[in-house]
Short mmCIF file of C-alpha atoms in Angstrom, two decimals:
data_model
loop_
_atom_site.label_atom_id
_atom_site.label_comp_id
_atom_site.label_asym_id
_atom_site.label_seq_id
_atom_site.Cartn_x
_atom_site.Cartn_y
_atom_site.Cartn_z
CA MET A 31 189.82 -35.47 -206.38
CA HIS A 32 192.25 -32.63 -206.92
CA HIS A 33 195.29 -34.88 -207.21
CA HIS A 34 197.38 -34.94 -210.36
CA THR A 35 198.18 -38.60 -209.66
CA LEU A 36 195.96 -41.43 -208.49
CA GLN A 37 196.79 -43.20 -205.26
CA GLY A 38 196.79 -46.98 -205.47
CA ILE A 39 193.81 -47.33 -203.14
CA GLN A 40 191.80 -44.78 -205.17
CA HIS A 41 192.61 -46.50 -208.43
CA ALA A 42 191.62 -49.86 -206.97
CA ALA A 43 188.30 -48.44 -205.73
CA MET A 44 187.55 -47.08 -209.20
CA LEU A 45 188.06 -50.50 -210.78
CA ARG A 46 186.37 -52.59 -208.08
CA HIS A 47 183.28 -52.75 -210.34
CA PRO A 48 182.77 -52.16 -214.08
CA ALA A 49 184.01 -48.59 -214.55
CA PHE A 50 182.45 -46.19 -217.05
CA LEU A 51 184.78 -43.32 -217.91
CA MET A 52 183.43 -39.88 -218.89
CA VAL A 53 185.98 -37.31 -220.08
CA GLY A 54 185.37 -33.61 -220.71
CA THR A 55 184.80 -30.23 -219.08
CA LEU A 56 181.62 -30.09 -217.00
CA GLU A 57 179.09 -28.02 -218.96
CA PRO A 58 175.38 -28.44 -219.75
CA ARG A 59 175.84 -29.66 -223.34
CA LYS A 60 177.95 -32.59 -222.13
CA ALA A 61 174.90 -33.98 -220.22
CA HIS A 62 176.75 -34.87 -217.02
CA ALA A 63 173.54 -34.27 -215.04
CA GLN A 64 171.59 -36.79 -217.13
CA THR A 65 174.44 -39.29 -216.82
CA LEU A 66 174.66 -38.91 -213.04
CA ALA A 67 170.88 -39.32 -212.71
CA ALA A 68 171.08 -42.47 -214.84
CA PHE A 69 173.78 -44.03 -212.67
CA GLU A 70 171.87 -43.05 -209.53
CA LEU A 71 168.93 -45.02 -210.91
CA LEU A 72 171.23 -47.99 -211.60
CA TRP A 73 172.70 -47.82 -208.08
CA HIS A 74 169.26 -47.67 -206.49
CA GLN A 75 168.29 -50.73 -208.55
CA GLY A 76 171.29 -52.65 -207.22
CA GLU A 77 173.67 -52.45 -210.19
CA GLN A 78 177.31 -52.63 -209.10
CA VAL A 79 178.88 -50.14 -211.51
CA ASN A 80 181.18 -47.15 -211.14
CA LEU A 81 181.13 -43.78 -212.86
CA ILE A 82 184.43 -41.91 -213.27
CA ILE A 83 184.12 -38.29 -214.37
CA VAL A 84 187.30 -36.57 -215.55
CA GLY A 85 187.09 -32.85 -216.24
CA GLU A 86 187.19 -29.37 -214.78
CA GLN A 87 184.19 -27.34 -213.74
CA GLY A 88 182.77 -25.22 -216.56
CA ARG A 89 179.95 -22.67 -216.67
CA LEU A 90 176.35 -23.06 -215.49
CA VAL A 91 176.95 -26.29 -213.55
CA ASP A 92 177.01 -25.08 -209.95
CA GLU A 93 174.14 -27.36 -208.88
CA LEU A 94 175.78 -30.36 -210.56
CA VAL A 95 179.12 -29.62 -208.89
CA HIS A 96 177.44 -29.44 -205.47
CA ARG A 97 175.84 -32.85 -206.11
CA LEU A 98 179.20 -34.32 -207.13
CA ARG A 99 181.06 -32.92 -204.12
CA THR A 100 178.46 -34.06 -201.59
CA HIS A 101 177.20 -37.26 -203.18
CA PRO A 102 176.78 -40.09 -200.64
CA LEU A 103 178.42 -42.59 -203.04
CA ARG A 104 181.41 -40.42 -203.84
CA GLU A 105 184.68 -42.41 -203.67
CA ARG A 106 182.61 -45.62 -203.59
CA HIS A 107 180.78 -45.72 -206.92
CA LEU A 108 181.19 -42.11 -208.06
CA PHE A 109 184.58 -40.54 -208.74
CA TRP A 110 185.38 -37.04 -209.98
CA VAL A 111 188.95 -36.27 -211.08
CA GLU A 112 189.04 -32.52 -211.62
CA ASP A 113 192.60 -31.86 -212.78
CA ALA A 114 193.95 -35.09 -214.26
CA ASP A 115 197.28 -34.84 -216.07
CA VAL A 116 198.21 -36.86 -219.16
CA ARG A 117 199.57 -39.78 -217.12
CA VAL A 118 196.36 -40.10 -215.10
CA LEU A 119 194.22 -39.96 -218.25
CA GLU A 120 196.38 -42.56 -219.98
CA ARG A 121 196.01 -44.87 -217.00
CA LEU A 122 192.23 -44.43 -216.85
CA TYR A 123 191.82 -44.99 -220.59
CA ALA A 124 193.89 -48.16 -220.25
CA ASP A 125 192.08 -49.59 -217.21
CA ALA A 126 188.43 -48.45 -217.46
CA THR A 127 185.74 -50.85 -218.65
CA CYS A 128 183.99 -48.54 -221.11
CA LEU A 129 184.04 -44.91 -222.27
CA ILE A 130 180.62 -43.28 -222.01
CA ALA A 131 180.16 -40.20 -224.25
CA THR A 132 176.82 -38.48 -223.60
CA ALA A 133 177.37 -34.99 -225.08
CA LEU A 134 174.36 -33.50 -226.85
CA ASP A 135 176.72 -31.98 -229.40
CA ASP A 136 180.48 -32.02 -229.87
CA GLY A 137 182.99 -30.49 -232.19
CA TYR A 138 185.34 -33.41 -232.66
CA GLY A 139 184.92 -36.28 -230.20
CA LEU A 140 188.52 -36.44 -228.99
CA SER A 141 187.69 -38.75 -226.06
CA LEU A 142 186.32 -41.34 -228.52
CA ILE A 143 189.54 -41.28 -230.53
CA GLU A 144 191.60 -41.69 -227.36
CA ALA A 145 189.37 -44.59 -226.28
CA MET A 146 189.84 -46.35 -229.63
CA ARG A 147 193.59 -45.80 -229.41
CA HIS A 148 193.52 -47.63 -226.06
CA GLU A 149 191.09 -50.28 -227.40
CA LEU A 150 188.53 -49.16 -224.81
CA PRO A 151 184.90 -50.01 -225.72
CA ILE A 152 182.62 -47.01 -226.31
CA LEU A 153 178.99 -46.30 -225.42
CA ALA A 154 178.04 -43.02 -227.10
CA ARG A 155 175.05 -40.82 -227.78
CA ASP A 156 173.83 -41.20 -231.34
CA ILE A 157 174.91 -37.84 -232.78
CA PRO A 158 176.53 -37.30 -236.21
CA VAL A 159 180.02 -36.40 -234.98
CA PHE A 160 180.26 -39.53 -232.80
CA ARG A 161 179.04 -41.69 -235.69
CA GLU A 162 181.65 -40.10 -237.95
CA VAL A 163 184.48 -40.60 -235.44
CA ALA A 164 183.68 -44.03 -233.98
CA GLY A 165 181.55 -45.69 -236.66
CA ALA A 166 181.11 -49.41 -235.93
CA TYR A 167 183.55 -49.30 -232.98
CA ALA A 168 180.91 -47.92 -230.60
CA ARG A 169 177.44 -48.82 -229.36
CA TYR A 170 174.93 -45.99 -229.45
CA PHE A 171 171.92 -44.73 -227.49
CA SER A 172 169.52 -41.81 -227.79
CA GLY A 173 167.12 -39.95 -225.50
CA LEU A 174 167.27 -37.24 -222.85
CA ALA A 175 165.90 -39.15 -219.85
CA PRO A 176 167.98 -40.88 -217.15
CA THR A 177 166.28 -44.16 -218.06
CA ASP A 178 167.64 -43.90 -221.62
CA ILE A 179 171.25 -43.98 -220.43
CA ALA A 180 170.51 -46.45 -217.62
CA CYS A 181 168.94 -48.92 -220.08
CA ALA A 182 171.87 -48.51 -222.49
CA VAL A 183 174.40 -49.18 -219.72
CA ARG A 184 172.48 -52.20 -218.47
CA GLN A 185 172.20 -53.64 -221.99
CA TRP A 186 175.91 -53.05 -222.57
CA LEU A 187 176.78 -54.84 -219.35
CA ARG A 188 174.50 -57.80 -220.15
CA SER A 189 175.81 -58.24 -223.68
CA ARG A 190 179.52 -57.49 -223.39
CA GLU A 191 180.46 -61.11 -222.69
CA SER A 192 178.62 -62.45 -225.72
CA ASP A 193 179.46 -59.65 -228.15
CA GLN A 194 182.63 -59.71 -230.19
CA SER A 195 185.02 -56.94 -229.31
CA PRO A 196 185.57 -54.35 -232.05
CA ALA A 197 188.57 -55.08 -234.23
CA PHE A 198 190.62 -52.13 -233.05
CA ASP A 199 193.77 -53.69 -234.51
CA ALA A 200 192.20 -53.39 -237.96
CA MET A 201 191.94 -49.62 -237.65
CA ARG A 202 194.37 -47.52 -239.62
CA TRP A 203 195.54 -44.39 -237.84
CA VAL A 204 196.22 -41.42 -240.10
CA SER A 205 199.56 -39.69 -239.50
CA TRP A 206 200.03 -35.92 -239.19
CA GLU A 207 201.87 -35.93 -242.53
CA GLU A 208 198.92 -37.62 -244.27
CA SER A 209 196.48 -35.19 -242.65
CA VAL A 210 198.47 -32.20 -243.93
CA LYS A 211 198.59 -33.65 -247.46
CA THR A 212 194.81 -34.17 -247.43
CA MET A 213 194.23 -30.60 -246.25
CA LEU A 214 196.52 -29.14 -248.94
CA ALA A 215 194.77 -31.19 -251.63
CA MET A 216 191.43 -29.77 -250.52
CA ILE A 217 192.71 -26.19 -250.65
CA LEU A 218 195.11 -26.24 -253.62
CA GLU A 219 193.44 -28.89 -255.81
CA ASP A 220 189.84 -27.96 -255.05
CA GLN A 221 189.01 -31.35 -253.51
CA TRP A 222 186.36 -30.13 -251.08
CA GLN A 223 184.00 -32.59 -249.44
CA ASP A 224 181.00 -30.26 -249.74
CA ARG A 225 180.20 -26.92 -251.32
CA TRP A 226 177.79 -24.21 -250.32
CA GLU A 227 176.43 -21.84 -252.93
CA PRO A 228 174.34 -18.87 -251.76
CA VAL A 229 170.89 -18.57 -253.34
CA LYS A 230 169.67 -15.06 -254.07
CA ASP A 231 166.16 -14.33 -252.80
CA ASP A 232 164.98 -10.77 -253.41
CA THR A 233 161.71 -11.26 -251.51
CA ARG A 234 163.21 -12.29 -248.19
CA VAL A 235 163.83 -9.47 -245.75
CA VAL A 236 164.96 -11.37 -242.64
CA ARG A 237 164.84 -14.88 -241.20
CA TYR A 238 165.60 -15.75 -237.58
CA TRP A 239 165.75 -18.95 -235.59
CA GLY A 240 163.33 -18.84 -232.69
CA SER A 241 166.22 -18.58 -230.23
CA ASP A 242 167.96 -15.77 -232.13
CA ARG A 243 168.96 -12.90 -229.84
CA HIS A 244 167.06 -10.45 -232.06
CA LEU A 245 163.89 -12.08 -230.69
CA LEU A 246 163.34 -11.39 -227.01
CA THR A 247 161.23 -13.28 -224.48
CA ILE A 248 159.56 -12.78 -221.13
CA ALA A 249 157.56 -15.99 -220.75
CA GLY A 250 159.80 -18.45 -222.59
CA ARG A 251 163.22 -20.04 -222.59
CA ARG A 252 165.73 -20.67 -225.37
CA GLU A 253 166.25 -24.32 -226.19
CA GLY A 254 168.53 -25.11 -229.12
CA THR A 255 167.19 -23.08 -232.05
CA GLN A 256 163.73 -22.66 -230.52
CA LEU A 257 161.80 -20.51 -228.06
CA VAL A 258 159.76 -22.72 -225.73
CA SER A 259 156.78 -21.73 -223.57
CA THR A 260 157.30 -22.35 -219.86
CA GLY A 261 153.83 -22.15 -218.35
CA ARG A 262 154.07 -18.43 -217.60
CA ARG A 263 151.68 -15.86 -219.04
CA GLY A 264 153.22 -13.10 -221.13
CA TYR A 265 155.17 -12.54 -224.31
CA LEU A 266 156.83 -15.69 -225.53
CA MET A 267 158.42 -13.61 -228.28
CA TYR A 268 158.80 -9.96 -229.22
CA GLY A 269 161.08 -8.17 -231.63
CA PRO A 270 163.13 -7.78 -233.81
CA TYR A 271 162.42 -4.00 -234.17
CA LEU A 272 163.05 -3.61 -237.91
CA ASP A 273 163.28 -0.44 -239.97
CA LEU A 274 161.28 -1.05 -243.17
CA GLU A 275 160.54 0.84 -246.37
CA ALA A 276 156.97 1.33 -247.58
CA GLY A 277 155.51 -1.79 -249.12
CA SER A 278 153.51 -4.95 -248.53
CA TYR A 279 154.93 -7.70 -246.35
CA VAL A 280 154.09 -11.12 -244.95
CA MET A 281 155.54 -12.54 -241.74
CA LYS A 282 155.30 -16.24 -240.99
CA ILE A 283 155.91 -17.70 -237.56
CA TYR A 284 156.88 -21.38 -237.63
CA GLY A 285 156.75 -23.81 -234.75
CA SER A 286 154.99 -26.76 -233.15
CA VAL A 287 152.28 -27.30 -230.53
CA GLY A 288 152.45 -29.77 -227.65
CA ARG A 289 149.72 -31.98 -226.21
CA PHE A 290 148.36 -29.17 -224.00
CA GLY A 291 147.48 -26.98 -226.98
CA LEU A 292 147.72 -23.27 -227.78
CA ALA A 293 145.32 -22.03 -225.06
CA ASP A 294 144.43 -18.69 -226.71
CA ALA A 295 147.95 -17.83 -227.91
CA MET A 296 147.95 -14.74 -230.15
CA ALA A 297 150.38 -13.07 -232.55
CA ASP A 298 150.48 -9.50 -233.81
CA ILE A 299 152.58 -6.98 -235.74
CA CYS A 300 152.88 -3.53 -234.20
CA LEU A 301 154.73 -0.20 -234.14
CA LYS A 302 155.45 2.41 -231.49
CA GLY A 303 155.97 -0.06 -228.66
CA GLY A 304 152.66 -1.81 -229.30
CA ASN A 305 150.50 1.32 -229.50
CA THR A 306 149.87 0.85 -233.22
CA VAL A 307 148.72 -2.69 -234.06
CA LEU A 308 148.84 -3.43 -237.78
CA VAL A 309 147.47 -6.98 -237.69
CA GLU A 310 146.79 -9.71 -235.15
CA ARG A 311 145.82 -13.35 -235.40
CA SER A 312 145.14 -16.32 -233.18
CA LEU A 313 147.81 -18.99 -233.58
CA GLU A 314 146.79 -22.23 -235.29
CA ALA A 315 148.30 -25.65 -234.66
CA PRO A 316 149.96 -27.36 -237.65
CA GLU A 317 148.53 -30.72 -238.68
CA ASP A 318 149.71 -34.00 -237.14
CA GLY A 319 151.63 -32.23 -234.37
CA ARG A 320 154.51 -31.47 -236.73
CA GLU A 321 156.40 -28.21 -237.07
CA GLY A 322 154.67 -25.83 -239.46
CA VAL A 323 153.16 -22.36 -239.77
CA LEU A 324 151.64 -21.10 -236.53
CA ALA A 325 150.62 -17.70 -237.92
CA THR A 326 150.69 -15.80 -241.23
CA LEU A 327 150.57 -12.03 -240.72
CA ARG A 328 150.14 -9.77 -243.77
CA PHE A 329 150.45 -6.00 -243.52
CA THR A 330 151.14 -2.91 -245.62
CA LEU A 331 153.31 0.09 -244.74
CA THR A 332 152.50 3.28 -246.62
CA GLN A 333 155.73 4.99 -245.61
CA PHE A 334 159.10 4.22 -244.04
CA CYS A 335 158.67 2.95 -240.47
CA ARG A 336 161.07 2.29 -237.61
CA GLY A 337 160.98 -0.35 -234.92
CA LEU A 338 158.51 -2.84 -236.39
CA GLU A 339 157.82 -5.55 -233.84
CA ALA A 340 156.22 -9.01 -233.94
CA ARG A 341 154.79 -10.42 -230.70
CA VAL A 342 153.46 -13.78 -229.54
CA LEU A 343 151.37 -13.67 -226.36
CA VAL A 344 150.80 -16.94 -224.46
CA SER A 345 148.76 -17.99 -221.42
CA ASP A 346 149.77 -20.08 -218.42
CA PHE A 347 148.66 -23.19 -220.32
CA SER A 348 150.05 -22.55 -223.82
CA ASP A 349 152.28 -25.42 -224.90
CA LEU A 350 154.24 -24.40 -227.98
CA ARG A 351 157.64 -23.90 -229.55
CA ILE A 352 158.68 -21.18 -231.98
CA GLY A 353 161.24 -22.51 -234.43
CA MET A 354 161.61 -19.71 -236.97
CA VAL A 355 160.34 -16.26 -237.92
CA GLU A 356 160.53 -15.11 -241.53
CA LEU A 357 159.62 -11.75 -243.13
CA ARG A 358 159.18 -11.39 -246.90
CA LYS A 359 158.11 -8.68 -249.32
CA GLU A 360 154.92 -9.11 -251.31
CA GLY A 361 154.08 -7.76 -254.73
CA ARG A 362 151.41 -5.25 -253.69
CA SER A 363 152.34 -1.57 -253.58
CA PRO A 364 151.25 0.92 -250.94
CA ARG A 365 148.13 2.87 -251.97
CA SER A 366 148.88 6.24 -250.41
CA ALA A 367 151.44 8.21 -248.52
CA ALA A 368 149.35 8.36 -245.35
CA PRO A 369 150.93 7.00 -242.19
CA PRO A 370 149.86 3.53 -241.04
CA LYS A 371 146.76 3.50 -238.88
CA ALA A 372 146.22 1.41 -235.82
CA THR A 373 143.71 -1.36 -236.30
CA VAL A 374 141.20 -1.28 -233.50
CA GLN A 375 140.29 -4.88 -232.75
CA THR A 376 138.54 -6.49 -229.84
CA ARG A 377 139.94 -9.85 -228.84
CA GLN A 378 137.13 -12.31 -228.35
CA ARG A 379 138.72 -14.66 -225.86
CA GLN A 380 136.89 -17.78 -224.81
CA GLN A 381 137.38 -19.45 -221.51
CA SER A 382 140.12 -22.02 -221.99
CA PRO A 383 138.89 -25.56 -221.34
CA ILE A 384 142.44 -26.46 -220.38
CA ALA A 385 142.52 -23.77 -217.68
CA LEU A 386 139.12 -24.79 -216.31
CA ALA A 387 140.18 -28.43 -216.25
CA HIS A 388 143.33 -27.57 -214.27
CA ARG A 389 145.72 -29.56 -216.47
CA TYR A 390 149.42 -29.08 -215.84
CA TRP A 391 152.43 -30.67 -217.45
CA ALA A 392 154.86 -32.14 -214.95
CA THR A 393 157.46 -29.35 -215.21
CA HIS A 394 154.89 -26.52 -215.15
CA PRO A 395 155.84 -23.70 -212.73
CA ARG A 396 152.93 -24.73 -210.49
CA MET A 397 154.36 -28.25 -210.13
CA GLU A 398 157.44 -29.15 -208.08
CA SER A 399 159.63 -32.20 -207.50
CA ILE A 400 161.96 -33.42 -204.78
CA VAL A 401 163.45 -36.62 -206.25
CA GLY A 402 162.72 -36.15 -209.97
CA TYR A 403 164.77 -35.28 -213.05
CA PRO A 404 163.06 -32.89 -215.52
CA VAL A 405 163.13 -33.59 -219.26
CA GLY A 406 161.00 -31.31 -221.39
CA ARG A 407 157.43 -31.42 -220.05
CA SER A 408 158.03 -34.62 -218.03
CA ILE A 409 159.54 -35.65 -214.69
CA TYR A 410 161.53 -38.88 -214.40
CA ALA A 411 162.22 -40.80 -211.21
CA THR A 412 165.91 -41.23 -210.44
CA GLY A 413 165.51 -44.28 -208.22
CA GLU A 414 165.49 -42.27 -205.01
CA GLU A 415 162.62 -42.65 -202.54
CA GLY A 416 160.42 -39.60 -202.03
CA ILE A 417 157.88 -37.21 -203.53
CA LEU A 418 158.31 -37.29 -207.31
CA ILE A 419 155.84 -34.47 -208.03
CA PHE A 420 153.49 -32.21 -206.08
CA GLY A 421 151.24 -29.23 -206.80
CA PRO A 422 149.48 -27.23 -208.26
CA TYR A 423 147.87 -25.62 -205.16
CA VAL A 424 144.68 -24.47 -206.89
CA GLY A 425 141.57 -23.18 -205.20
CA LEU A 426 138.44 -25.29 -205.71
CA PRO A 427 134.84 -24.65 -204.60
CA LYS A 428 132.62 -27.21 -202.93
CA GLY A 429 131.90 -30.11 -205.28
CA ASP A 430 132.91 -33.49 -206.68
CA TYR A 431 136.22 -33.89 -208.53
CA VAL A 432 138.54 -36.41 -210.15
CA ALA A 433 142.34 -36.12 -210.00
CA THR A 434 144.39 -38.02 -212.58
CA VAL A 435 148.12 -38.65 -212.98
CA HIS A 436 149.33 -39.41 -216.51
CA GLY A 437 152.67 -40.96 -217.33
CA VAL A 438 154.50 -44.23 -217.97
CA ALA A 439 155.54 -47.06 -215.62
CA LEU A 440 155.91 -50.54 -217.07
CA LYS A 441 156.53 -52.93 -214.17
CA SER A 442 153.44 -53.33 -212.01
CA GLY A 443 155.28 -55.45 -209.44
CA ASP A 444 157.59 -52.55 -208.63
CA LEU A 445 154.78 -50.12 -207.85
CA ASN A 446 153.35 -51.70 -204.71
CA ASP A 447 154.79 -49.02 -202.43
CA CYS A 448 154.04 -46.07 -204.74
CA TRP A 449 150.99 -43.91 -204.31
CA MET A 450 149.19 -40.70 -205.23
CA ASP A 451 147.06 -38.57 -202.96
CA VAL A 452 145.05 -35.38 -202.83
CA SER A 453 145.37 -32.98 -199.91
CA TRP A 454 144.95 -29.34 -198.94
CA ASN A 455 146.36 -26.95 -196.36
CA LYS A 456 149.90 -27.93 -197.46
CA GLY A 457 149.27 -31.61 -196.93
CA ASP A 458 147.84 -31.36 -193.41
CA HIS A 459 144.33 -32.38 -194.55
CA LEU A 460 144.47 -35.61 -196.55
CA VAL A 461 141.43 -36.07 -198.80
CA VAL A 462 142.20 -39.42 -200.46
CA ARG A 463 145.15 -41.74 -201.21
CA GLN A 464 145.57 -44.79 -203.45
CA ALA A 465 148.29 -46.88 -205.09
CA ILE A 466 149.43 -46.00 -208.60
CA TYR A 467 149.41 -48.68 -211.25
CA ALA A 468 151.46 -49.65 -214.29
CA THR A 469 150.72 -48.59 -217.84
CA THR A 470 150.41 -51.16 -220.59
CA ASP A 471 153.00 -49.78 -223.02
CA ASP A 472 155.24 -46.80 -223.70
CA ALA A 473 152.27 -44.59 -224.60
CA VAL A 474 151.15 -42.00 -222.06
CA ASP A 475 148.43 -43.50 -219.89
CA GLU A 476 146.87 -43.15 -216.46
CA LEU A 477 149.11 -43.96 -213.52
CA GLY A 478 146.35 -43.21 -211.06
CA ARG A 479 142.85 -41.73 -210.76
CA VAL A 480 141.02 -40.77 -207.58
CA ALA A 481 137.59 -39.26 -207.00
CA PHE A 482 137.09 -36.90 -204.09
CA GLU A 483 134.53 -34.53 -202.62
CA LEU A 484 135.02 -31.11 -201.07
CA GLN A 485 132.47 -30.04 -198.48
CA ALA A 486 133.66 -26.43 -198.61
CA TYR A 487 135.99 -24.19 -200.61
CA ALA A 488 139.68 -25.29 -200.41
CA GLU A 489 142.25 -22.74 -201.44
CA ASP A 490 145.33 -24.92 -202.07
CA ILE A 491 144.44 -28.37 -203.43
CA GLU A 492 147.58 -30.44 -203.98
CA VAL A 493 148.19 -33.73 -205.83
CA ARG A 494 151.27 -35.72 -204.80
CA VAL A 495 152.99 -38.77 -206.27
CA TYR A 496 155.32 -40.79 -204.04
CA VAL A 497 157.81 -43.33 -205.44
CA ALA A 498 159.78 -46.03 -203.65
CA THR A 499 163.49 -46.79 -204.07
CA GLY A 500 164.59 -48.06 -207.48
CA ILE A 501 161.38 -47.20 -209.33
CA ALA A 502 161.61 -46.26 -213.04
CA ILE A 503 158.62 -44.07 -213.77
CA ARG A 504 157.77 -40.94 -215.74
CA VAL A 505 155.03 -38.41 -214.95
CA ASP A 506 153.74 -36.24 -217.80
CA GLU A 507 150.59 -34.56 -216.50
CA ILE A 508 148.48 -33.82 -213.44
CA ALA A 509 144.78 -33.07 -214.07
CA ILE A 510 141.97 -32.09 -211.74
CA LYS A 511 138.45 -32.01 -213.20
CA GLU A 512 135.02 -31.43 -211.79
CA SER A 513 132.95 -34.63 -212.10
#
């Protein structure tokens, strides 16, 4: 809606069912896409709830905006007010059922303060700024999947009649005059909440977050402070092209490894655009799947050098995140004034068992989805009927194989009309099909397993998972193995 005022019939439609109000400019960090997918799941499961989005279009949300403008439930259960004035906002805050705040990060949380001023209940993501602003006056949720928000909304709806409403009348609102006095006391009377004192470290040369712009990528994507592999072969990281004096140094690359492993990932330190390799190492996974040191690279420069570069090379199946890169000086001194020499090393690469087993995470570039919502390495159903995941179109020789789908689905009764199959020639030749089944708990487990035989070479074997309307399911992995 582009109207500055709400027509009576529009306002009535918004409030026909419990109305969840979401206020803020449309941008990725506000998680409108996750929220919409969650409400789509609720609608497909028969929940009579409305979602009211108030905010202008921001950057990098073109696909979301297209979904909002063309949504089949727009003006029935979904409402988008693009240019609301103060009077419209005041009316919506006063009449909505609940404010839903799903931002992944926020600077202040103004919508929560406005909701409390109007005594509007709050359902918010569990992030520090929302806890600081709303405290006990909100209910909180966490998670990046549509099901996380959908479950939180459903629980809020089921419990709102029995729960006591927050005591908004007990809240004390700070005046502008009091705020100014507090600020002046902090500045003039040294009453700071926290202090930061720099610590001198003569050994540290540089330290970068994985997503720092000094570190470039070909085969990765930036996610928060990290560089994340995407299932593409190439350099996950290269840079930062430092000019260094002669001396001994150690570079540590920190990160974590996912369930698909490193798959021959390598790191090196080089000069002259990679023509002079000073040291290289295979990456190693930290213990217990936690973030730790992936590689320690020690090297010595015997004279001043320009453009020193660190690189991390990954395969199609490498599943890792780079969180930080740190370069420090070591105590050893250079032995001579000769220029650094290239180290001639032969990389002894073994065949990756992951590659031979044809294992793919659900959001791997070889896998696609029609009705799914991607979160990390997984695909979540949004309640819409259709093909949740399909791929990877691999060539297989004559032989016996087993295809497995891994993921989570808890309600076996809901899965009667869901299936997986194996086909080739873009689905024209069906090899085998069977129903998928429920897992026993939240741990990743098999959703389906089928054995099949190929009488001749097939160049584009495909595994598909079909879900029926209203299904809550997550797919994490597709695997095809020779039996």
